Every structure is written in C-alpha cells, then in structure tokens.
Amino acid sequence: MSKHVRDNLDSPEQERQEEAAEWKAYTQQQQAQEEERQISEEQRQTSEEQRQSAEQDRQSEEKQRQTAEKIRRATEQARLATEQARQVAEESRLAAEESRLVTEQARVAAEQARHAAEQARHAAEQARVATEQARHAAEQARVAQLEQEEILKEMRQSAEQARQARSKTD
C-alpha cells in the first residue's frame, strides 16, 4: 500500500482520536472551572462566616463593656451606700454619746435635769432616725450587692457564650 492510501485510511481514526482528545480536554477544563467555582464559593462562605464571627465578637465585647459599666455603677452605688451607712452610724454613735452626757448633766442639777431630759428625748429621736437611716442604708447596700452579683453572673454567662462562639468558629 502506498503512503497516500494509508494516510487516507488513518485519517478518520485520527479525527476520532483528535475529537476524543479535544472532548477530554474540554471536559477537564469544565471540571477545573467548576472546581474553581466551588473553591471560590467556599472561600466566600468562609469569609462570610469570619465576618459574622467578628461581628459576634464585637457584640460580645460591647455587651461585656456595658456589663463592666453596670458593675462600675453598682460598685459606686454600693460604695456611696456604705459611706452613708458609716456616716449614719457615726451620727448614731455621736447622738448616743450626747444622750449619755445629757443624762449625766441631769443628775447634777434639777433645772439642768429638765433641760437635759428634753435634749435626751431629742437625741433619742435623732438616734432612732439615724438607726432607721442606717438600716435603710444597709438595705441599699445589700440590694446593690445583689445587683452586682447578678451583673457578675450575666458577665460570666456572656463570657462563656463568647468562648463557645469562638470555639465553634475555630
């Protein structure tokens, strides 16, 4: 057989092989493009998840900041209530001392006794008022402490939620 006749016989087979090779290359290119698209989509989703996680972290930090501010205010209220209770207790102590002095003066002279008795009644009323104020201030301090404990509990829960959210995103 001549070379020309052999070329003609091989030509349809070669065309089929070339078409098959082209089809295979096209299919591989399509698969590669699809894989690139999937990777791009996964990267977009990961970026979105990271953005959401960052937003959750920001919100958690804001909530912690607000909680810390609440604690600061509650602590300041407790400090003021304690100071007020201390002042009232000092007033009560001073009023009791004054009452003792007035009673002693009453024994010295009859006229002074009448006057001292009036002062003693006045001092006793001040002591009662001061005691009532001290009891009220102590109740305020107790309430402030309970509020502070509640805030601390909320802060711990917030921190635990933030820790869990971070561990989920990691």
XYZ file of C-alpha atoms in Angstrom:
170
model
C 0.000 0.000 0.000
C 1.135 3.456 -0.774
C 1.690 6.057 1.834
C -1.135 8.229 0.494
C -3.689 5.446 0.750
C -2.527 4.654 4.296
C -2.931 8.341 5.270
C -6.495 8.310 3.940
C -7.334 5.185 5.922
C -5.822 6.562 9.148
C -7.458 9.954 8.720
C -10.988 9.110 10.085
C -9.452 7.227 13.016
C -7.101 10.117 13.725
C -10.017 12.539 13.556
C -11.939 10.462 16.099
C -8.905 10.337 18.355
C -8.347 14.070 17.996
C -12.033 14.765 18.692
C -11.903 12.461 21.711
C -8.762 14.215 22.949
C -10.381 17.624 22.404
C -13.550 16.482 24.185
C -11.477 15.122 27.056
C -9.539 18.422 27.302
C -12.808 20.386 27.172
C -14.350 18.174 29.883
C -11.276 18.555 32.082
C -11.346 22.319 31.573
C -15.042 22.395 32.560
C -14.307 20.283 35.644
C -11.411 22.580 36.591
C -13.649 25.635 36.169
C -16.359 24.007 38.302
C -13.804 23.139 40.992
C -12.516 26.735 40.907
C -16.092 27.994 41.238
C -16.709 25.673 44.196
C -13.464 26.754 45.849
C -14.391 30.398 45.277
C -17.833 29.781 46.810
C -16.282 28.010 49.803
C -13.872 30.933 50.264
C -16.794 33.376 50.076
C -18.711 31.344 52.673
C -15.641 31.182 54.913
C -15.193 34.941 54.595
C -18.857 35.462 55.483
C -18.544 33.140 58.484
C -15.445 35.022 59.618
C -17.267 38.346 59.204
C -20.209 37.028 61.227
C -17.848 35.687 63.889
C -16.093 39.044 64.057
C -19.482 40.759 64.417
C -20.450 38.354 67.205
C -17.131 39.052 68.918
C -17.729 42.800 68.579
C -21.232 42.452 70.015
C -19.915 40.276 72.834
C -17.197 42.825 73.625
C -19.811 45.608 73.623
C -22.018 43.603 75.974
C -19.028 42.979 78.251
C -18.212 46.706 78.170
C -21.804 47.532 79.100
C -21.758 44.920 81.859
C -18.488 46.309 83.184
C -20.076 49.776 83.213
C -23.075 48.402 85.125
C -20.724 46.807 87.627
C -18.798 50.066 87.962
C -22.037 51.967 88.626
C -23.311 49.317 91.055
C -19.959 49.343 92.840
C -20.081 53.129 93.097
C -23.633 52.948 94.475
C -22.541 50.321 96.986
C -19.569 52.499 97.986
C -21.840 55.524 98.450
C -24.385 53.482 100.416
C -21.599 52.120 102.617
C -20.235 55.610 103.187
C -23.722 56.838 104.035
C -24.190 53.924 106.432
C -20.832 54.763 108.061
C -21.843 58.414 108.446
C -25.221 57.462 109.871
C -23.546 55.046 112.288
C -21.156 57.800 113.367
C -24.099 60.154 113.833
C -25.808 57.466 115.852
C -22.695 56.986 117.991
C -22.392 60.735 118.465
C -26.087 61.006 119.316
C -25.731 58.199 121.862
C -22.716 59.944 123.386
C -24.640 63.178 123.514
C -27.536 61.395 125.210
C -25.167 59.978 127.829
C -23.729 63.420 128.536
C -27.183 64.951 128.857
C -28.259 62.254 131.306
C -25.169 62.890 133.439
C -25.859 66.606 133.464
C -29.430 65.882 134.591
C -28.114 64.357 137.824
C -26.059 67.495 138.553
C -28.953 69.911 138.959
C -32.744 69.774 138.896
C -33.164 72.652 136.447
C -30.483 71.231 134.216
C -32.180 67.837 134.555
C -35.400 69.091 132.985
C -33.458 70.746 130.190
C -31.197 67.696 129.786
C -34.224 65.381 129.613
C -35.562 67.401 126.715
C -32.199 67.184 124.985
C -32.101 63.449 125.685
C -35.502 62.952 124.082
C -34.290 64.946 121.087
C -31.062 62.934 120.893
C -33.019 59.677 121.181
C -35.201 60.733 118.269
C -32.077 61.576 116.279
C -30.655 58.180 117.229
C -33.861 56.471 116.129
C -33.833 58.397 112.846
C -30.135 57.679 112.434
C -30.735 53.994 113.194
C -33.562 53.921 110.668
C -31.288 55.634 108.148
C -28.518 53.139 108.928
C -30.946 50.240 108.448
C -32.155 51.772 105.184
C -28.565 52.366 104.003
C -27.645 48.781 104.918
C -30.633 47.546 102.885
C -29.490 49.675 99.952
C -26.007 48.212 100.258
C -27.477 44.692 100.296
C -29.582 45.433 97.206
C -26.574 46.925 95.435
C -24.525 43.844 96.307
C -27.270 41.563 94.933
C -27.358 43.632 91.742
C -23.596 43.410 91.458
C -23.726 39.621 91.903
C -26.409 39.406 89.192
C -24.304 41.533 86.859
C -21.266 39.350 87.542
C -23.375 36.283 86.776
C -24.513 37.844 83.484
C -20.931 38.764 82.642
C -19.758 35.198 83.289
C -22.575 33.863 81.089
C -21.707 36.372 78.362
C -18.033 35.392 78.543
C -18.977 31.702 78.358
C -21.198 32.352 75.332
C -18.411 34.293 73.643
C -15.952 31.490 74.437
C -18.383 28.926 72.994
C -18.979 31.076 69.907
C -15.220 31.354 69.339
C -14.713 27.641 69.814
C -17.469 26.947 67.252
C -15.896 29.234 64.673
C -12.405 27.851 65.276
